[in-house]
Coordinates of C-alpha atoms and ligand atoms in Angstrom, one line a residue:
X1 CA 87.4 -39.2 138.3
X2 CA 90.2 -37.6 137.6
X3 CA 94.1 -38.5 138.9
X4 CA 97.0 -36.1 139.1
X5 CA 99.8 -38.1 140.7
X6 CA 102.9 -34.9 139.1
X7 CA 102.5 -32.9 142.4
X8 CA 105.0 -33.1 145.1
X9 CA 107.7 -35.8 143.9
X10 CA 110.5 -35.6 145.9
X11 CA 113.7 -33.7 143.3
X12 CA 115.6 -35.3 146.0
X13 CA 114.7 -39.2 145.6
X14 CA 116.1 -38.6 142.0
X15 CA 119.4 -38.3 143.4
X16 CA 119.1 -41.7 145.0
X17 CA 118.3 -39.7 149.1
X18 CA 114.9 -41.2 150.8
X19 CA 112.2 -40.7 148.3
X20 CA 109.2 -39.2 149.3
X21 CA 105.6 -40.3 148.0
X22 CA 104.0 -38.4 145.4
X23 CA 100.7 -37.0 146.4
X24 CA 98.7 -38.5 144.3
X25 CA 95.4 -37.1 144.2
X26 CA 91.6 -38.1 143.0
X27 CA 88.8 -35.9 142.3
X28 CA 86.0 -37.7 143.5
X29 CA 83.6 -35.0 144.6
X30 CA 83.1 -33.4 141.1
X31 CA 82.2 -36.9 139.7
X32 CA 78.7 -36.3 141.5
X33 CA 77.7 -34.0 139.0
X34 CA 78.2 -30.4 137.4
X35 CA 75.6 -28.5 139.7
X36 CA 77.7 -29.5 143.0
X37 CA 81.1 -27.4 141.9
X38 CA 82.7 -24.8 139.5
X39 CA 86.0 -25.4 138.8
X40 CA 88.0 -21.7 139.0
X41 CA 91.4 -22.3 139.5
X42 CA 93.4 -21.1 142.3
X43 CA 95.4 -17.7 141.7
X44 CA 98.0 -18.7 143.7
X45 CA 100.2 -16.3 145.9
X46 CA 103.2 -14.2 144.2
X47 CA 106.6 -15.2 146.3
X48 CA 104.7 -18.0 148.3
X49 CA 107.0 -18.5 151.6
X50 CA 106.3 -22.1 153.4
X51 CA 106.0 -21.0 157.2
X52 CA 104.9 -24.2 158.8
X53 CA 104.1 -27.8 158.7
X54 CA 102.3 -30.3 160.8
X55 CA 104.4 -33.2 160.7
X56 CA 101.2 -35.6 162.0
X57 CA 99.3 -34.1 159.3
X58 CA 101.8 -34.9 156.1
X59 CA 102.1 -38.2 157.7
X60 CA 98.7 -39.2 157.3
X61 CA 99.3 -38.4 153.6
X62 CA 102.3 -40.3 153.5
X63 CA 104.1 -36.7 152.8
X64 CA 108.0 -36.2 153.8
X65 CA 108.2 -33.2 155.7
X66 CA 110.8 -30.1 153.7
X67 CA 112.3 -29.5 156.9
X68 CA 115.4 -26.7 156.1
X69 CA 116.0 -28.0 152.7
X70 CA 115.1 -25.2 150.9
X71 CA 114.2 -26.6 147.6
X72 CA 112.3 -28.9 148.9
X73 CA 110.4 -25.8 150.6
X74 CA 110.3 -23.8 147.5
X75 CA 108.5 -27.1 146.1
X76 CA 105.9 -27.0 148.9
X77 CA 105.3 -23.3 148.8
X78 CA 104.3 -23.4 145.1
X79 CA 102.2 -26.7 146.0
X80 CA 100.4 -25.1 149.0
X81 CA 100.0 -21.8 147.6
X82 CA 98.1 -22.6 144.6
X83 CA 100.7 -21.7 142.1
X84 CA 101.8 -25.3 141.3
X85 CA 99.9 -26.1 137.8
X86 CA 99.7 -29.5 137.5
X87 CA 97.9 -29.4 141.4
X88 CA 95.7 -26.3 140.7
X89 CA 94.4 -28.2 137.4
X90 CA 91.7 -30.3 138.8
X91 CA 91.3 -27.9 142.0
X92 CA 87.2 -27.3 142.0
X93 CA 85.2 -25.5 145.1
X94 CA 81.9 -26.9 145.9
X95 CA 78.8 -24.7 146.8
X96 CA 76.6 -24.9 149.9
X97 CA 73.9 -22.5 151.6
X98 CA 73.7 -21.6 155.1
X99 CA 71.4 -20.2 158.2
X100 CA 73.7 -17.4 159.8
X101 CA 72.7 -16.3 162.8
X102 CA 69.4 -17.8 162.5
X103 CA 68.6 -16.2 159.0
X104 CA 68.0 -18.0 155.6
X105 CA 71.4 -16.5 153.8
X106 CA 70.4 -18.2 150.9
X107 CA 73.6 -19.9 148.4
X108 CA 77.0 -19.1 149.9
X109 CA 79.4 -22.0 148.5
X110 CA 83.7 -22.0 149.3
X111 CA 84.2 -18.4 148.4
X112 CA 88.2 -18.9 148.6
X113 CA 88.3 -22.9 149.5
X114 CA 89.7 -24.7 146.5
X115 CA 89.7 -28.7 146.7
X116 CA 92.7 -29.6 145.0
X117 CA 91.1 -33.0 145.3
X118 CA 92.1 -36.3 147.5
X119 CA 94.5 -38.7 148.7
X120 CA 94.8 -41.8 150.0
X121 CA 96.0 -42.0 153.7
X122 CA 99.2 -44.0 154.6
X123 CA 97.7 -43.8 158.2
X124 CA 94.5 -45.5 158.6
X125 CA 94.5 -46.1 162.1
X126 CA 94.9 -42.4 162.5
X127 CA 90.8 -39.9 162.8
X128 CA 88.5 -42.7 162.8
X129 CA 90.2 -44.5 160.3
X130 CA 89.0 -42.5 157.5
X131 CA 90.7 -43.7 153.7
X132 CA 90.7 -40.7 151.5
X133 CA 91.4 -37.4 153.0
X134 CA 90.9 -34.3 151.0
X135 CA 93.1 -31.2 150.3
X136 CA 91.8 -28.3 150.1
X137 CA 94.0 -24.6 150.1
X138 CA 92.3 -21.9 152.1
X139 CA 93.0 -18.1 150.5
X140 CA 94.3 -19.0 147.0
X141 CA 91.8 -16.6 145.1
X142 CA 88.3 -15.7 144.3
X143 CA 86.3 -18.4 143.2
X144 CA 82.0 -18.2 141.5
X145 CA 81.0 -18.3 144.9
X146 CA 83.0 -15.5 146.7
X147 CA 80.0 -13.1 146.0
X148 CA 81.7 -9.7 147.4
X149 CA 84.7 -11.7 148.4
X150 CA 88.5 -11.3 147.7
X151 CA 88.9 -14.9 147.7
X152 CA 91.9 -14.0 150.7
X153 CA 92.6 -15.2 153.8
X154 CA 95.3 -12.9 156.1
X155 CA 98.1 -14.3 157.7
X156 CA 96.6 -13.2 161.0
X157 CA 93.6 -16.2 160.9
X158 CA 96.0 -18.7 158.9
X159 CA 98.2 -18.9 161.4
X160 CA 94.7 -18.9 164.1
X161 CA 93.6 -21.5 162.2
X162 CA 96.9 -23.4 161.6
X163 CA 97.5 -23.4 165.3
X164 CA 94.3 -24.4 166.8
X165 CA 93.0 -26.7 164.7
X166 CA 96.3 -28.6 165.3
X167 CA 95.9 -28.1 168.6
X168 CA 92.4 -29.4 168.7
X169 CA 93.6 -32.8 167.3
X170 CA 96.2 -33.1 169.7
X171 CA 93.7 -32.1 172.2
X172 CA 91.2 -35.5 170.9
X173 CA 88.8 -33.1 169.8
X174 CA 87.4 -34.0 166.4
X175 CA 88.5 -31.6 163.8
X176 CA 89.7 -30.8 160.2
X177 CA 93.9 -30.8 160.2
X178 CA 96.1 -28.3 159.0
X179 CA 99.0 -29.5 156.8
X180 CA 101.1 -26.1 156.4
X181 CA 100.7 -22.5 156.0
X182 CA 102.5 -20.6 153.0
X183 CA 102.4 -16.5 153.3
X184 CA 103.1 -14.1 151.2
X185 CA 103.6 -9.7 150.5
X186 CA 100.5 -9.8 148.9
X187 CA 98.9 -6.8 150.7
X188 CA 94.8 -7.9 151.4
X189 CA 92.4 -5.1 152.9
X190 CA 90.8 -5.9 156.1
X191 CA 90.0 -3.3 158.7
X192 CA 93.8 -2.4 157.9
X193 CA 95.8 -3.8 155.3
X194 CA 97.7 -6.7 156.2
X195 CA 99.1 -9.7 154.1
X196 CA 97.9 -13.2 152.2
X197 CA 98.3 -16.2 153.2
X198 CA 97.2 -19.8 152.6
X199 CA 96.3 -22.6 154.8
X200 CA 96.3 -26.4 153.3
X201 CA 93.4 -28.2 155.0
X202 CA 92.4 -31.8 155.2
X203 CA 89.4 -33.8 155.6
X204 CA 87.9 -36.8 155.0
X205 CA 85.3 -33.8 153.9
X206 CA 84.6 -30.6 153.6
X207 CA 80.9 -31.0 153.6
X208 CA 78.9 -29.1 156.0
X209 CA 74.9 -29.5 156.8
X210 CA 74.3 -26.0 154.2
X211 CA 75.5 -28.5 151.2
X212 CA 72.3 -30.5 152.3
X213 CA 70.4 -27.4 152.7
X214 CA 71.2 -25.5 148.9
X215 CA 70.0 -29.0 147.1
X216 CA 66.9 -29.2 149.8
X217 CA 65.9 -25.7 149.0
X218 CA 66.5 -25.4 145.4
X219 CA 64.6 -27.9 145.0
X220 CA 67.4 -30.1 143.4
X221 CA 65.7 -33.4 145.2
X222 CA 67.7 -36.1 142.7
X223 CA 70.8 -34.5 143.6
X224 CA 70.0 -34.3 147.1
X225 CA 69.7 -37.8 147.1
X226 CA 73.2 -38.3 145.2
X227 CA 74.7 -36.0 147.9
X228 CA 73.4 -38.2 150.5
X229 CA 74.2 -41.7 148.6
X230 CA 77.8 -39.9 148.6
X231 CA 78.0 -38.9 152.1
X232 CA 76.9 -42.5 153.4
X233 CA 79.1 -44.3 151.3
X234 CA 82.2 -42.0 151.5
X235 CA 81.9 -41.2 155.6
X236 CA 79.0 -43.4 157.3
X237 CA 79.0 -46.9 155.5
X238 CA 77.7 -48.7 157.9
X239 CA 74.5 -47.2 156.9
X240 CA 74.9 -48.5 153.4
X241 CA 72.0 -51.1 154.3
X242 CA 69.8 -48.7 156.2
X243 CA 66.3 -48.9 155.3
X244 CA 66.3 -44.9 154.7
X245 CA 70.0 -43.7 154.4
X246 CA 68.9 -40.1 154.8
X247 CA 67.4 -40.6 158.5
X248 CA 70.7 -42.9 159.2
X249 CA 72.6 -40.0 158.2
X250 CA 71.1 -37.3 160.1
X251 CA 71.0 -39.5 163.5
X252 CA 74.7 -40.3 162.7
X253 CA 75.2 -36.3 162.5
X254 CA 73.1 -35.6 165.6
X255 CA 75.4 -38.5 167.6
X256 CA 78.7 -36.7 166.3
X257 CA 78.0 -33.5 167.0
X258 CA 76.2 -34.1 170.5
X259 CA 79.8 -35.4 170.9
X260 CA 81.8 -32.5 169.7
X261 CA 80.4 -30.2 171.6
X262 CA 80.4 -31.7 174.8
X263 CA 83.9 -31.8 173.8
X264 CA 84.3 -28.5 173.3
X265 CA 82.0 -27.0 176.2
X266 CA 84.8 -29.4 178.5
X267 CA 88.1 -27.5 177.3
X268 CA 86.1 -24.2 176.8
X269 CA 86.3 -23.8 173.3
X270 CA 83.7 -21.3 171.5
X271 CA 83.6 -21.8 168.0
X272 CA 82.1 -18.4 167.5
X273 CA 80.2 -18.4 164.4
X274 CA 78.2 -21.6 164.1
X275 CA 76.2 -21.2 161.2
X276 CA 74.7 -24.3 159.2
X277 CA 77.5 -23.8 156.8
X278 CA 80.0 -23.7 159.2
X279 CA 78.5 -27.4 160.5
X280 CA 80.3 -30.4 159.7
X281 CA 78.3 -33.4 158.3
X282 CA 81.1 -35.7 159.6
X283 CA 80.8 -33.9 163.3
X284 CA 83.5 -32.3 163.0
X285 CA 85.0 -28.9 164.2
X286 CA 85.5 -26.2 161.0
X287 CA 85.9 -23.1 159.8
X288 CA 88.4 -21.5 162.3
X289 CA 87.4 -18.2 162.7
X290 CA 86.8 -15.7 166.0
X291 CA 87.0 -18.6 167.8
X292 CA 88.2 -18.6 171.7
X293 CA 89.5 -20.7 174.4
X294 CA 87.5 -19.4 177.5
X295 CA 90.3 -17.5 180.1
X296 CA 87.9 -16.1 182.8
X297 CA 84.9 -18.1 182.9
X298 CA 82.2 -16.6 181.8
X299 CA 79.1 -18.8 180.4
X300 CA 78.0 -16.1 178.3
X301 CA 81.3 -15.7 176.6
X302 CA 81.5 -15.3 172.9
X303 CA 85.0 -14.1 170.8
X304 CA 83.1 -12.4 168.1
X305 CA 82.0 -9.1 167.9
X306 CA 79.9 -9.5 165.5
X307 CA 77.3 -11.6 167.8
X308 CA 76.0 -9.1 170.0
X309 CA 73.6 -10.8 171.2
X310 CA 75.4 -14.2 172.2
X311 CA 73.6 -16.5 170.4
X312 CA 77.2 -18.5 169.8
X313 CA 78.3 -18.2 173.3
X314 CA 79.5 -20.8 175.3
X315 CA 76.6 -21.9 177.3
X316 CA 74.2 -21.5 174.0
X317 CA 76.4 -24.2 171.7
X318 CA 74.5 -27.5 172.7
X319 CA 71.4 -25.0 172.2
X320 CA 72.6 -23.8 168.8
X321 CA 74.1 -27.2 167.6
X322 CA 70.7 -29.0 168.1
X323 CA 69.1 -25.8 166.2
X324 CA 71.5 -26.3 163.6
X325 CA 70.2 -30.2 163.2
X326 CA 66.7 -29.0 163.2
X327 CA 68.0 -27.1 160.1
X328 CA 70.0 -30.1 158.6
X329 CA 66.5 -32.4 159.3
X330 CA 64.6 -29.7 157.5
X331 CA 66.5 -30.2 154.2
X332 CA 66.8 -34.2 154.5
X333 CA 62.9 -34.4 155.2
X334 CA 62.2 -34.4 151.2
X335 CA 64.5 -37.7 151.4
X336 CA 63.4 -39.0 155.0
X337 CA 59.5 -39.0 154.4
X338 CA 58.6 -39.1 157.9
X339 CA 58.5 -35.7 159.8
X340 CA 58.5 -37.1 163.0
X341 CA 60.9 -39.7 162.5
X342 CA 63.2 -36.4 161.7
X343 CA 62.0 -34.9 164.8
X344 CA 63.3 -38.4 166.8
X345 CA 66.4 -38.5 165.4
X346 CA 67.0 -34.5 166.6
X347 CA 65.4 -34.8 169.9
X348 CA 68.3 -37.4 170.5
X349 CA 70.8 -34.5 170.5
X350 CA 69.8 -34.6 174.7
X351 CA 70.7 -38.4 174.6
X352 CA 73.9 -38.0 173.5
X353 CA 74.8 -34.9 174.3
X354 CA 74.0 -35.1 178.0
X355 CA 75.9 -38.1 178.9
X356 CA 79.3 -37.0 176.9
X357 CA 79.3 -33.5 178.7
X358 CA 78.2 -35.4 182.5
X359 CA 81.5 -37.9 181.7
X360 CA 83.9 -35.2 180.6
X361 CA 83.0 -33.3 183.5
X362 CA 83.3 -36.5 185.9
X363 CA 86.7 -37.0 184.2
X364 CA 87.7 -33.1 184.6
X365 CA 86.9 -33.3 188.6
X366 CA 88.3 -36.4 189.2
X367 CA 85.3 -38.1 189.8
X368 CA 85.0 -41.4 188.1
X369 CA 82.0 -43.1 187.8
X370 CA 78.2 -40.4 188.5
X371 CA 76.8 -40.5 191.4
X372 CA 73.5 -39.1 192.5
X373 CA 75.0 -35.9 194.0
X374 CA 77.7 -35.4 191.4
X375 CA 75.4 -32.7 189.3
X376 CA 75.0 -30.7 192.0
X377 CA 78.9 -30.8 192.8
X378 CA 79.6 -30.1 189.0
X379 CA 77.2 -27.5 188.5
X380 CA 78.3 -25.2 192.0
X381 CA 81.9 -25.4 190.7
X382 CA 81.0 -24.1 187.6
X383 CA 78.7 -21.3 189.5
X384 CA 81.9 -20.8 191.5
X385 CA 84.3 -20.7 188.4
X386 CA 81.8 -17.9 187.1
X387 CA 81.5 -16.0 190.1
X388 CA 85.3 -15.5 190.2
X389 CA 85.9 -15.2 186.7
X390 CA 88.2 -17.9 187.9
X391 CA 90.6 -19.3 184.8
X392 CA 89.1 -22.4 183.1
X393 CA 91.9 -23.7 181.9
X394 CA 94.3 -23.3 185.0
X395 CA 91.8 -23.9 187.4
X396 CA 90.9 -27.5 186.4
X397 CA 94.6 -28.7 185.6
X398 CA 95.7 -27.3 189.2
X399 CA 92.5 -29.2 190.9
X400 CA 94.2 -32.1 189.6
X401 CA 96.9 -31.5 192.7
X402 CA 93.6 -30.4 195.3
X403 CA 92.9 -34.0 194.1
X404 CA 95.8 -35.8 194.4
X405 CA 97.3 -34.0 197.9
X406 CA 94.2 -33.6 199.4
X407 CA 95.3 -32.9 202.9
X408 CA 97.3 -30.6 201.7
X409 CA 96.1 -26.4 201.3
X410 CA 95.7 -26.2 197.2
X411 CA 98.2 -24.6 194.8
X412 CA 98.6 -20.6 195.8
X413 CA 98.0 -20.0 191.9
X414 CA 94.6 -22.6 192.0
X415 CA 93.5 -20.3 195.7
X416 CA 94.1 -17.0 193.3
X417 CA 91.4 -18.0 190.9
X418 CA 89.0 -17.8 193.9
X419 CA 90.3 -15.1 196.3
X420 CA 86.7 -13.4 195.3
X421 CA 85.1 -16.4 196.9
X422 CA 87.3 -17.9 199.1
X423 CA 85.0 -19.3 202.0
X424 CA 82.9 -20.3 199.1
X425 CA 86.1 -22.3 197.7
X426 CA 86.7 -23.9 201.4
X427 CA 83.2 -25.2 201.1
X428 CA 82.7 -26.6 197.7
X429 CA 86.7 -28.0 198.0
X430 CA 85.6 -29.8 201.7
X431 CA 82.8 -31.4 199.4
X432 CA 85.5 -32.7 197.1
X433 CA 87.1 -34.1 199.5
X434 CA 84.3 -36.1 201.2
X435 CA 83.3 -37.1 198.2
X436 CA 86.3 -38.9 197.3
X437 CA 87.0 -39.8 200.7
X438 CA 87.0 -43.7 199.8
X439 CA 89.7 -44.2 197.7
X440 CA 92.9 -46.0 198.3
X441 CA 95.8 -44.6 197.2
X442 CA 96.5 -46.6 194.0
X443 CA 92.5 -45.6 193.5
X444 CA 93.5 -42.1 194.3
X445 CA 96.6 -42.5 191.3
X446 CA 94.5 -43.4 188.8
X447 CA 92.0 -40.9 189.5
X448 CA 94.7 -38.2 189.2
X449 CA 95.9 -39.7 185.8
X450 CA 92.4 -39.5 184.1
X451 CA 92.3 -35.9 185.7
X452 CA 95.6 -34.9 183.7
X453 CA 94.2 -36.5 180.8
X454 CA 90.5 -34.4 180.7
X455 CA 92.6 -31.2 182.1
X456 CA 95.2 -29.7 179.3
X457 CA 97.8 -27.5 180.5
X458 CA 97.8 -25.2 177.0
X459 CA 95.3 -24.1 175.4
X460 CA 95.9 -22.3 172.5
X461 CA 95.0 -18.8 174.6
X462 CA 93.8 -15.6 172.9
X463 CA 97.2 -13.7 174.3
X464 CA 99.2 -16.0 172.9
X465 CA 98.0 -16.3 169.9
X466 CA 98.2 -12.3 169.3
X467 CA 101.6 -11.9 170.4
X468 CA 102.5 -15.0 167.9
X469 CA 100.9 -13.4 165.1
X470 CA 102.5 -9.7 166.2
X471 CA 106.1 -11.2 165.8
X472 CA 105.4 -13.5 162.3
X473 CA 103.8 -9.8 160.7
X474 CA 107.3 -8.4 161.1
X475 CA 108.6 -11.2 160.2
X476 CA 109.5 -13.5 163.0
X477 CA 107.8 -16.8 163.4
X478 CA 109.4 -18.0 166.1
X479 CA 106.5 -17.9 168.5
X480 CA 104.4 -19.5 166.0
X481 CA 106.7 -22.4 165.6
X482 CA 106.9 -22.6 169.8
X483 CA 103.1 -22.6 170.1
X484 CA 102.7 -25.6 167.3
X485 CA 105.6 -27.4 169.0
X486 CA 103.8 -27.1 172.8
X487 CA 100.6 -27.7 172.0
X488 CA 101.3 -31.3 169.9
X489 CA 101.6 -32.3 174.1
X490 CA 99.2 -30.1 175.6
X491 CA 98.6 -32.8 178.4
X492 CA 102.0 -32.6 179.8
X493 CA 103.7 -29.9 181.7
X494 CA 106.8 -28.9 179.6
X495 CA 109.8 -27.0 180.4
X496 CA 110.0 -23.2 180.4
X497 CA 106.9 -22.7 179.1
X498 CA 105.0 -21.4 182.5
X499 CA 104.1 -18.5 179.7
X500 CA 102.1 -20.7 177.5
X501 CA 99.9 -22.1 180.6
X502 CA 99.1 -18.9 182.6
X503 CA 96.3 -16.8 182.1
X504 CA 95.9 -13.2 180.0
X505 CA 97.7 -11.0 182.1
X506 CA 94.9 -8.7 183.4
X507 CA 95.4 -6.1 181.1
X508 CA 94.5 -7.8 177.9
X509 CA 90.8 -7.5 178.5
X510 CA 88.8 -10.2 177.2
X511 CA 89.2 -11.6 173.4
X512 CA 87.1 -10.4 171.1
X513 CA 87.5 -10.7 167.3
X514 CA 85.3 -9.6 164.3
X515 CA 84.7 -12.2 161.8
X516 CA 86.7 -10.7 159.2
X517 CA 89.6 -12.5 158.4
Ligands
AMP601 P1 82.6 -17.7 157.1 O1 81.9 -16.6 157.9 O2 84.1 -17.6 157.1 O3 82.1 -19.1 157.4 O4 82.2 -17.4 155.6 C1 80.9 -17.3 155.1 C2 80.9 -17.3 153.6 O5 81.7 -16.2 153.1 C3 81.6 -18.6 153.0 O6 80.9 -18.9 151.8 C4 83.0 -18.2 152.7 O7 83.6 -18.9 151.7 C5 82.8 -16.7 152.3 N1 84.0 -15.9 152.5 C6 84.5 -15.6 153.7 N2 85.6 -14.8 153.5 C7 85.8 -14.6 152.2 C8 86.7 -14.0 151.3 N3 87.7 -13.3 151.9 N4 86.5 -14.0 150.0 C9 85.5 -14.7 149.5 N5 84.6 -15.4 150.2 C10 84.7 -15.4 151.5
MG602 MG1 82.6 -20.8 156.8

C-alpha cells in the first residue's frame, strides 16, 4: 500500500485561515496484485477550469469546499484534472470484461478511469456507512485498456453525469457521487468536436460484476478468489464467516441490485446501457451515460439510440438486471462449487425485487400498507399513465393533492396528463378514493407526507439538462449550477423554479442519446 498525503493542503491554513484536511490517499486495490491494474498516469487537461463541486460529496472526504477563492480553485483544478503530480503518481486503472448487449465483449478494463487511489471518510454515517471511499477522475487520458479510445470524456456527459448522479443521491437512490467537474479547450472529436472535461468520482468501489467475469474467464481462478476475499472484506464483511464467501457475495449482489432497480423503475430512471461492466458489485448505480428520466410514460422507453431493439428499456431492467446476475453467478461458479446453489441465490432476484417495487409503488399512490386489490389499482394506473403518455414525474407528485383534497376535482395540470383518457381517469381516480375512504384526517396527513417523500418534484429531465449543457459550451454555467442547487431538495417544491418541474415542452420530441460521450 502506498500513501500520498501532498495532495490538496489547504495554501490557506498556512496563513493561519481554517485549514482544510489534506486528502490523504491509499492505494489499496493495486496491493491485490499486478494482473488486476496498469498503472498509466493521467495526462491531465491543459488550462483545467474547476466548474463545480458537490459540497455533500467533499464532505464525506473531509474536503473544504474552494468556493470563489480562486487559488484555492486553481489548486482543485490541477487536482481534479489529473495534472497535479504528486496525485497522478499512484493513479492506476483496473481492468474488467463485460456482456454488452448480451454478447461476450471479451477484456474491456477503465479505458479513461484513473483511481487516484482512496480516502478515509470524515462521514461515516453518510452511504451505508462505508470507510474508505475511492477517487477516481473520469476523462484524464488514455490508459492500456482504452483499446480504440481517446481516453476523453466531453463536457456534455460530465456535466450529465455530474448532475444526475448527484441528483440520484439526493433522490436515496444508491449511486457513485460526483465530487467536481474541471473542463477545459481541449477540443475531443465526437460526432462533432466539442471539448474535454473531467469528472472526480467516488466510491466505496468501482468494481463492477465484469471484474469478476475477466478473472472467471481467463481462467485466473487464484486471483478470482483474491478478488472475492477483497470484495467481502472491503464492502460485505459480514460475510467474512460465511461458509462460501463467493455464494454470500453473489446473494448480497442479487439483494442490492433487486433493490436498485426497483428504485429506479419508481422515479423512472433508465440507465440505458446496462452491460455486466456497467454493473455494480456493491448494487450500485454507474457509469452515467444515455441515461433518461422517463417524461411521457412509455414502458418501452430507452434514451439510447444505440439499443434498437430495447433490450435496456424501462420495463426490461428487472429482466436485464437478473440476466446480468446470471452472468456474475457464471463467473463466481469456479469459486461457489454448487451450480444450483448459484441458480438459488439468482432466482432470489423475484424475492427481493418484487416486494421493493410493490412498496415504492404503495408509497407513490399513497397507499400504505398492500392489500389484496392494490396490484390491480397499481398496474391500471400505470396502463393509464401509458395510454396517455401522461408525465411520470408530474403526474405522481400532483396525485399527491388528488390524495390529500379528495373531494376536491384534481390539479388542472394533473387532469392535462389524461385529457386522452379522461372518463378512464374519473374511473380509476373514484377507485382511489374508495380505496382510501377509511382514513382519518391525521391518517390522511401522514399518508400525504410519505406520498411527497416517494414523489420528487425534479427530476433531472432530458430538456433540462440540454439547455444546461447549451449555455456552459459557450461558456455560461449558470444553469448548471441552478440544476445542482434544485435538485440537492428534489422533494420539496422551491421557488421560481415551475421550469425545472414541468414536462418537455412538446416540441422536444422524446430523449434520445447515442452512447458516445
Ligand atoms: P461504456 O459504454 O461507457 O461503459 O464503456 C465501455 C468501455 O469503453 C469501457 O471499458 C470504457 O472505459 C471504454 N471507453 C468508453 N469511452 C472511452 C473513451 N473515450 N476512451 C477510452 N475508452 C473508453
Ligand atoms: Mg462503462
Amino acid at each position: 500500500m502506498s500513501w500520498n498525503s501532498s495532495a490538496l493542503s489547504d495554501p490557506a491554513s498556512d496563513a493561519g485561515s481554517t485549514p482544510a484536511p489534506a486528502l490523504r490517499l491509499r492505494q489499496e486495490f493495486a496491493g491485490l496484485g499486478p494482473e488486476f491494474h496498469s498503472t498509466r498516469a493521467p495526462l491531465g487537461l491543459p488550462g483545467p477550469r474547476l466548474r463545480v463541486v458537490s459540497e455533500e460529496a467533499a464532505r464525506l472526504l473531509g474536503l473544504a469546499t474552494p468556493d470563489a477563492d480562486r487559488a484555492r480553485c486553481a489548486q482543485w483544478a490541477e487536482m481534479f484534472s489529473g495534472n497535479d503530480a504528486a496525485a497522478r503518481g499512484g493513479a492506476i486503472s483496473t481492468v474488467y470484461a463485460g456482456h454488452q448487449f448480451g454478447n461476450w465483449a471479451g477484456q474491456l478494463g477503465d479505458g479513461r478511469a484513473h483511481l487516484l487511489g482512496e480516502a478515509l471518510t470524515h462521514d461515516p454515517t453518510q452511504n451505508g456507512g462505508h470507510a474508505w471511499w475511492e477517487v477516481q477522475l473520469k476523462g484524464a487520458g488514455p490508459t492500456p485498456y482504452s483499446r480504440r479510445g481517446d481516453g476523453r470524456a466531453v463536457l456534455r456527459s460530465s456535466i450529465r453525469e455530474f448532475l444526475c448522479s448527484e441528483a440520484m443521491w439526493h433522490l436515496r437512490i444508491p449511486t457513485t457521487r460526483a465530487l467536481c467537474l474541471v473542463d477545459s479547450d481541449l477540443p475531443v472529436a465526437r460526432e462533432r468536436l466539442e471539448t474535454a472535461a473531467v469528472v472526480t468520482r467516488l466510491s466505496p468501489s468501482f468494481l463492477r460484476f465484469g471484474h469478476f467475469e475477466h478473472f472467471s474467464h481467463s481462467g485466473q481462478h487464484a486471483a478470482l478468489r483474491r478478488l472475492v476475499d477483497y470484495t467481502v472484506a472491503r464492502l460485505y464483511p459480514q460475510l467474512a464467516d460465511h461458509a462460501n464467501p463467493a455464494l454470500g457475495l453473489l446473494r448480497e449482489a442479487v439483494r442490492n441490485t433487486a433493490v436498485l432497480i426497483a428504485a429506479w423503475q419508481c422515479v423512472g430512471f433508465v440507465h440505458g446501457v446496462m452491460n455486466t461492466d456497467n454493473m455494480s458489485i456493491l448494487g450500485w448505480t454507474i457509469d452515467y451515460g444515455p441515461f433518461g428520466f422517463i417524461d411521457a410514460f412509455d414502458p418501452g422507453y430507452t434514451p439510447n439510440t444505440t439499443d434498437a431493439f430495447g433490450r435496456y428499456a424501462w420495463a426490461r431492467q428487472p429482466a436485464v438486471a437478473r440476466w446480468n446476475l446470471l452472468a456474475l453467478a457464471q463467473a463466481l461458479l469456479p469459486l461457489i462449487g454448487d451450480e444450483q446453489a448459484a441458480r438459488d441465490a439468482v432466482e432470489a432476484f423475484a424475492d427481493d425485487f418484487m416486494p421493493a417495487m410493490r412498496d415504492g409503488m404503495q408509497a407513490k399512490l399513497g397507499l400504505g400498507a398492500a392489500r389484496d386489490d392494490d396490484p390491480d389499482l397499481v398496474q391500471d394506473w400505470l396502463d393509464l399513465l401509458a395510454a396517455c403518455r401522461a408525465d411520470w414525474t408530474l403526474s405522481h407528485r400532483l396525485l399527491t393533492d388528488v390524495v390529500a383534497r379528495p373531494e376536491a376535482p384534481p390539479p388542472a395540470a394533473f387532469a392535462r396528463q389524461f385529457a386522452a383518457q379522461a372518463q378512464r381517469l374519473q374511473d380509476w381516480l373514484q377507485r382511489l378514493r374508495l380505496r382510501l375512504s377509511g382514513l382519518d384526517a391525521a391518517q390522511r396527513a401522514q399518508r400525504v407526507e410519505h406520498m411527497l417523500r416517494a414523489n420528487p418534484c425534479y427530476v433531472p429531465r432530458h430538456h433540462l439538462l440540454q439547455q444546461a449543457i447549451a449555455q456552459a459550451q459557450r461558456g455560461d454555467f449558470g444553469a448548471v449550477l441552478r440544476l445542482h442547487r434544485v435538485l440537492r431538495d428534489p422533494w420539496r417544491e422551491q421557488p421560481d423554479c415551475e421550469d425545472l418541474a414541468a414536462p418537455a415542452p412538446p416540441d422536444a420530441g422524446p430523449p434520445v442519446l447515442s452512447c458516445s460521450s
